[in-house]
XYZ file of C-alpha atoms in Angstrom:
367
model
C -7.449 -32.346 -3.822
C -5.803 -29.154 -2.873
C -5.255 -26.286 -5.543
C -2.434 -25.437 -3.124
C -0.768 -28.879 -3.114
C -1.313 -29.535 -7.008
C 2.274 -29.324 -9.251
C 2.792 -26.591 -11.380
C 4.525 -26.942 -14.585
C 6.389 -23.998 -16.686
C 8.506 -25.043 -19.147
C 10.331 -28.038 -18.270
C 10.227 -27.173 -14.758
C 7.733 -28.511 -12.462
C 7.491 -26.889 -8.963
C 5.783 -29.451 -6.324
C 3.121 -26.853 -5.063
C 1.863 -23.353 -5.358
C 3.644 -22.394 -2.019
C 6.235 -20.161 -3.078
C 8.775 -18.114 -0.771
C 8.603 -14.119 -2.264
C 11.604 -12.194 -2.431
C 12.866 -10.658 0.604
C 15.834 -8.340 1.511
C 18.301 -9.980 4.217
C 20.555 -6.680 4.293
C 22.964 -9.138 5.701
C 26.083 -9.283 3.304
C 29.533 -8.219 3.600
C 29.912 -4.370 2.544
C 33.504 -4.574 1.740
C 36.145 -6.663 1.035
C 36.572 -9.842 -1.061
C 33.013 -11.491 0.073
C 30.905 -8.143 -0.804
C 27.767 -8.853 -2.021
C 28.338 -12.436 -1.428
C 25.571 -14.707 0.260
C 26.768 -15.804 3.623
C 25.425 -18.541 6.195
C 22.730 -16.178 7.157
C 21.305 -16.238 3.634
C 22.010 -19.690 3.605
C 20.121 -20.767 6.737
C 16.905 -18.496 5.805
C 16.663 -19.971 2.054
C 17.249 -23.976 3.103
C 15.086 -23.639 6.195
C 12.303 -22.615 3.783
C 12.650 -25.385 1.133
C 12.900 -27.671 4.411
C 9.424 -26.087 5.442
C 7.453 -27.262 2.135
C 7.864 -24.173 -0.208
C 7.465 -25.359 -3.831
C 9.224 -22.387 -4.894
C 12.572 -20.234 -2.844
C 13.429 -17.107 -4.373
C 16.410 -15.092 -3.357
C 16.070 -11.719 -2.350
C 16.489 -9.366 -5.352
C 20.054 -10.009 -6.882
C 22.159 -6.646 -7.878
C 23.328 -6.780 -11.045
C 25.767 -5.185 -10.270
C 27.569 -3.090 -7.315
C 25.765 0.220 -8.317
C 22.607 -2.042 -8.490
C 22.285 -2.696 -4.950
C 19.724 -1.429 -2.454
C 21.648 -0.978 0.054
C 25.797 -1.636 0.804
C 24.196 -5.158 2.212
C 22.626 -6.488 -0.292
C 23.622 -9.495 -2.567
C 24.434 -9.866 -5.903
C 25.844 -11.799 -8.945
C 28.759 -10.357 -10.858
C 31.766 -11.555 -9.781
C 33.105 -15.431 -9.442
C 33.038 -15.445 -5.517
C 29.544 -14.559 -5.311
C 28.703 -17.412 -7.902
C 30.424 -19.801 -6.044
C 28.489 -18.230 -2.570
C 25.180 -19.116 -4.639
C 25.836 -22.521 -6.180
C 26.281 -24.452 -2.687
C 23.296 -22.901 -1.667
C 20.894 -23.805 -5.040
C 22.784 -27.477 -4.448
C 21.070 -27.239 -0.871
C 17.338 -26.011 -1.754
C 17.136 -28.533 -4.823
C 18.691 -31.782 -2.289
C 15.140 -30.586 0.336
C 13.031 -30.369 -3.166
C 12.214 -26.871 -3.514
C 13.321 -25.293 -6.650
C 15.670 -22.924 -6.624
C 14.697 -19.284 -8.439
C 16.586 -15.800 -8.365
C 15.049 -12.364 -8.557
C 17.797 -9.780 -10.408
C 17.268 -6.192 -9.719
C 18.903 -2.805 -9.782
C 17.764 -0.174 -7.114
C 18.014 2.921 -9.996
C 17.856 6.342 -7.405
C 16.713 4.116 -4.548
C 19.851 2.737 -3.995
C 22.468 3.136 -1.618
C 20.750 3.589 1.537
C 21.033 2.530 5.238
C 19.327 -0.663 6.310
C 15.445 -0.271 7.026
C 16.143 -1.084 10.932
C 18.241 2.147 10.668
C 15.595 4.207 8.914
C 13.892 4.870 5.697
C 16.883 7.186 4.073
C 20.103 7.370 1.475
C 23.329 6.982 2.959
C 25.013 10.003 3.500
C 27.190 10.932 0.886
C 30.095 11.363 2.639
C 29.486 7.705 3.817
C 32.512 5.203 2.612
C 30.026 3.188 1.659
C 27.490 5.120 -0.085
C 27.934 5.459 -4.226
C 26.307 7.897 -7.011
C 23.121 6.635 -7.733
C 21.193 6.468 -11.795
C 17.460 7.251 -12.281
C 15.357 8.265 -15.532
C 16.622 11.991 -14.281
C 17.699 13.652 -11.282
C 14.409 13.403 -9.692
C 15.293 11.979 -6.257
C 12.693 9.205 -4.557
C 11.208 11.796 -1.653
C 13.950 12.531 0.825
C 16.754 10.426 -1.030
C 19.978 11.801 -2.120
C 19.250 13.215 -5.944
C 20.549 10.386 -8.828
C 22.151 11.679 -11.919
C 19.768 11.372 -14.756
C 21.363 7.607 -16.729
C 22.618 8.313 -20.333
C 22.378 5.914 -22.951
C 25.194 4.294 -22.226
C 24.235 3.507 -18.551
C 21.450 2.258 -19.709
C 22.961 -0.401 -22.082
C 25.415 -1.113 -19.067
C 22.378 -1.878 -17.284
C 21.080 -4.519 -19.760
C 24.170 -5.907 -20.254
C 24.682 -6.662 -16.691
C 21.121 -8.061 -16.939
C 22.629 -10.501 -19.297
C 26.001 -11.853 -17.713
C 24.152 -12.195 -14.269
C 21.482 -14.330 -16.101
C 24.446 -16.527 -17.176
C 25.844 -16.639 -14.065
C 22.288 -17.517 -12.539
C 21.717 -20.302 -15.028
C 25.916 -21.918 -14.146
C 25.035 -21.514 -10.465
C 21.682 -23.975 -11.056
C 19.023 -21.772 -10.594
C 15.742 -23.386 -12.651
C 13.785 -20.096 -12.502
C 14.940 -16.452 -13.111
C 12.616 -13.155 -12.118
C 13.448 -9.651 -13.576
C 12.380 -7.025 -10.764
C 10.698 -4.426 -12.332
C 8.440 -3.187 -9.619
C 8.699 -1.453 -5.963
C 10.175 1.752 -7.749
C 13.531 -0.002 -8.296
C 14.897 1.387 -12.035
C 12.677 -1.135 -14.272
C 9.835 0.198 -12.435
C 11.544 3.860 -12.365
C 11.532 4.149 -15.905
C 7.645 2.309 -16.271
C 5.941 4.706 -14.549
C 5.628 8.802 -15.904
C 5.578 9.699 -12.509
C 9.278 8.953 -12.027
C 10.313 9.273 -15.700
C 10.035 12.342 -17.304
C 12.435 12.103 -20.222
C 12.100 12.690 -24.098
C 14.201 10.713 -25.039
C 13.677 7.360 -26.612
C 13.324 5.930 -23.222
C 10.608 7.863 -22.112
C 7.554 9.938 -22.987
C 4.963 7.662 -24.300
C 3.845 4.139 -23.409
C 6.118 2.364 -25.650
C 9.176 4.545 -24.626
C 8.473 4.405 -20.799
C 9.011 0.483 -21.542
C 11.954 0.140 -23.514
C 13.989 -0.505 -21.081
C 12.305 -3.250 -19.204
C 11.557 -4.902 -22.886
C 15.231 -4.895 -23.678
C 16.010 -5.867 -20.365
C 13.572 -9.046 -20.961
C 14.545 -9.783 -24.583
C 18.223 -9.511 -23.775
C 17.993 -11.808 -20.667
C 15.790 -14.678 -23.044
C 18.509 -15.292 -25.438
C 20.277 -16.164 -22.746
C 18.106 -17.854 -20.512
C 17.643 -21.297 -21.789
C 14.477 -22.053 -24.054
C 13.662 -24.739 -21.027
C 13.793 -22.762 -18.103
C 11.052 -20.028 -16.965
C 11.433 -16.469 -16.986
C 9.439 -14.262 -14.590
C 8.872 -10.572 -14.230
C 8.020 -9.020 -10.926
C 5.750 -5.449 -11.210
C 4.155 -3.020 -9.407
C 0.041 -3.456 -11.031
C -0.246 0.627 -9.779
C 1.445 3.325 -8.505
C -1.605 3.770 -6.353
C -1.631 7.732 -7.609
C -3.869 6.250 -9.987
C -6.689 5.971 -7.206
C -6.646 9.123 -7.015
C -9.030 10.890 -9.631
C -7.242 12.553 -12.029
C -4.139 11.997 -11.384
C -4.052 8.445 -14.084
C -1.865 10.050 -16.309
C 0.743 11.075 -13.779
C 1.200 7.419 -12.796
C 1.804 3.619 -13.885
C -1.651 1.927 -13.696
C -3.154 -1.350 -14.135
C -4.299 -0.683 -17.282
C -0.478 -0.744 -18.794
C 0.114 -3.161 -16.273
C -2.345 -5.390 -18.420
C -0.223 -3.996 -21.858
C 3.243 -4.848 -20.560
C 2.197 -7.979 -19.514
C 1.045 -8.570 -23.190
C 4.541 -7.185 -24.503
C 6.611 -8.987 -22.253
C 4.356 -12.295 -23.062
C 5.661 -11.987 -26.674
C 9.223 -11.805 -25.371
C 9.043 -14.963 -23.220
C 8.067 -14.056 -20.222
C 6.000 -16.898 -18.798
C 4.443 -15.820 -15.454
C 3.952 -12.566 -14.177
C 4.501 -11.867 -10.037
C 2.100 -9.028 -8.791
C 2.758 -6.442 -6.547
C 2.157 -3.191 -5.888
C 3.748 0.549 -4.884
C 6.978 1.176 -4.080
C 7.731 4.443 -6.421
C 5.731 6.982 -5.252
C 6.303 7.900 -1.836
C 3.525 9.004 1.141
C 0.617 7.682 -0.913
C -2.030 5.949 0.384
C -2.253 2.149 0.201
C -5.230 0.265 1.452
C -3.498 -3.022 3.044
C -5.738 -5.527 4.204
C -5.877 -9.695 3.589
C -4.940 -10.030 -0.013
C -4.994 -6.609 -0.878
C -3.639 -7.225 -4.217
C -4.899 -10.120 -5.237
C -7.423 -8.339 -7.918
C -4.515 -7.074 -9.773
C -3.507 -10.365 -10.277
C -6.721 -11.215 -11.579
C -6.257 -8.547 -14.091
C -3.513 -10.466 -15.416
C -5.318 -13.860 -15.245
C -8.307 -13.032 -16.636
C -6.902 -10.329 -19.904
C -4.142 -11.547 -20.652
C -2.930 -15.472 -21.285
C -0.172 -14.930 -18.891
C -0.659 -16.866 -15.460
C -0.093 -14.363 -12.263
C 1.013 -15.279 -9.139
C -0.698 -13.140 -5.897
C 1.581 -11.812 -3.095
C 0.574 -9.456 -0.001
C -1.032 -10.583 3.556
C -1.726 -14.038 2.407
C -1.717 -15.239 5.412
C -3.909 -18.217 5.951
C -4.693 -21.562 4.127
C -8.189 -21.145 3.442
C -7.356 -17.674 2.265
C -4.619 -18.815 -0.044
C -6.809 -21.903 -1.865
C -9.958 -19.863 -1.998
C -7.987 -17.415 -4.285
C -6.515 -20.543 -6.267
C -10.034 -22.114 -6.842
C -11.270 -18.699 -7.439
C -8.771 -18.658 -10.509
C -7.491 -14.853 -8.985
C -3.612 -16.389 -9.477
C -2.269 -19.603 -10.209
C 0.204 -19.719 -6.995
C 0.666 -17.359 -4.133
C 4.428 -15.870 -3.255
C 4.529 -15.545 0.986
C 6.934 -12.951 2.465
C 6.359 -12.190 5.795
C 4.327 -15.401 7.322
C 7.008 -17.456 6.174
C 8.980 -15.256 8.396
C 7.167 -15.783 10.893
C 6.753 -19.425 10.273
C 8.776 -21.137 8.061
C 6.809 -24.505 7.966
C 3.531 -22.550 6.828
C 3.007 -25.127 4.118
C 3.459 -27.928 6.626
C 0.785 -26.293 8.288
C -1.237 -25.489 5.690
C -1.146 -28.980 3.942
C -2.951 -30.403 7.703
C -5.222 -27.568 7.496
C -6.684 -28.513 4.143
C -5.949 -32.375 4.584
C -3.493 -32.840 1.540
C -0.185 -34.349 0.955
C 2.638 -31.715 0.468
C 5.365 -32.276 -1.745
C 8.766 -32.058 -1.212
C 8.186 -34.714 1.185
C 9.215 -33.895 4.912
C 12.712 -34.633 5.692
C 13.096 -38.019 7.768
C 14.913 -36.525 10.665
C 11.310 -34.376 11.347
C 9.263 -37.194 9.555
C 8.415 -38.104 13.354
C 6.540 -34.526 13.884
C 4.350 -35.020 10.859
């Protein structure tokens, strides 16, 4: 038997395998108008196509919470009706193929607001229509971006709060599981890390203040999220400044990584999605096959949180050998299920096991 192919139960959910489609930006929604931020038969087409293609998991791209929220003018999100409605026929769709259906909310903090990445890495310029003020832990700016103003207190309660009625809106749209980005220097992450949060306030300073936020963001979004459905958190294990010696203090290591994991364990969080980077920029990252698998490990083997590994897992062998290894207990794919949306089709001849959600009859023929 497969590790790959085995059902994985959280809660009252059980997903069919340990395939599961990561996050990833579309940058494909209306800017303007009545449909902004609303997902659109693009979106549509790209989730289906991957519950279709065996994924035991789909997850939306990260969700703004609201307008400000949003990477880029692009993006999707959840806070009006229209959008929910956008959502729901879609969540209908990836449950009807047998995938289930999960949502990643985020807010981009000072890295939102920019062009999309096949028009550079860059703010939009400010006297763009379609650009907006962006919010950080201060007016530190993300390299080259456009300076944020530093959030106040109130901001930051805004921010929760819109945490909280996009939750609700997840949970009337369908969605079985619900994943709070805090990672990829997005404002969760922003306010983690001391090298983008520099405040002495009650939101920053030490350990515990650095991760207010993303704990209130978490204990907000449980009471709300149903006692039956999973609760995720997506985070960055390192800054990668921390490989650099003596710079650990000036950074968001693995070491809290391990801590907030504990935390956020406490507050319901049931499975923790590892990544990596993403706030510091022009650091060096050293990418190669399941490059951050070990900080997934971390989390597997020091905490009693499971972990899920994401980054160039690319084959089958690769992906079960870090199953059996007990490195993760599923693996998120981004890219090769860009490249090939039937990768656990695939994968499931590869290692000779039966993949469930069954293949639809019209293919049934090709399998």
């Amino acid at each position: 038997m497969s590790l790959l192919f085995e059902p994985y139960r959280l809660r009252d959910i059980t997903i069919p395998n340990r395939i599961w489609m990561s996050p990833m930006c579309q940058y494909s929604a209306d800017p303007t108008g009545p449909l902004i931020g609303a997902p659109n038969d693009w979106h549509r087409t790209h989730l289906i196509s991957r519950a279709v293609g065996g994924a035991g998991l789909v997850f939306t791209e990260a969700t703004a919470v609201n307008a400000q929220g949003r990477l880029s003018p692009y993006d999707t999100g959840l806070w009006n009706d229209t959008q929910e409605q956008a959502w729901a026929t879609i969540v209908e769709r990836v449950k009807h193929f047998g995938a289930v259906p999960a949502i990643q909310l985020g807010h981009a903090g000072r890295k939102a607001s920019t062009v999309a990445p096949w028009d550079g890495h860059a703010s939009l310029d400010p006297s763009d229509p379609l650009s907006w003020k962006t919010i950080g832990p201060t007016d530190l700016p993300y390299g080259d971006f456009v300076p944020p103003a530093a959030a106040t207190a109130a901001d930051l309660t805004a921010i929760v709060d819109g945490y909280v009625s996009t939750a609700q809106r997840a949970l009337r749209t369908g969605f079985q599981v619900l994943e709070v980005h805090a990672a990829h220097g997005y404002i969760q992450h922003q306010f983690l890390s001391p090298a983008s949060n520099t405040r002495t306030d009650e939101y920053g300073g030490s350990f515990s203040g650095r991760a207010k936020l993303t704990l209130d963001t978490v204990t907000a979004v449980r009471t709300v999220w149903p006692e039956h459905l999973p609760l995720f958190v997506r985070v960055s294990a390192t800054d990668w400044v921390s490989e650099e010696p003596g710079l650990e203090a000036a950074s968001w290591t693995p070491d809290q990584t391990v801590e907030l994991a504990r935390l956020l364990q406490a507050r319901g969080v049931d499975l923790i999605d590892v990544s990596t980077g993403g706030n510091v920029p022009h650091v060096r990252i050293p990418t190669g096959p399941g490059y951050q698998v070990r900080f997934a490990r971390r989390i597997q083997t020091e905490t009693s949180l499971p972990a899920a590994a994401v980054g160039m897992i690319t084959e089958p062998h690769q992906a079960e050998s870090i199953l059996a290894a007990g490195d993760a207990s599923a693996v998120l794919l981004g890219r090769e299920l860009l490249r090939d949306p039937y990768w656990p089709r695939r994968a499931a001849r590869e290692l000779g096991a039966e993949l469930s959600p069954a293949v639809p009859r019209q293919y049934a023929r090709a399998f």
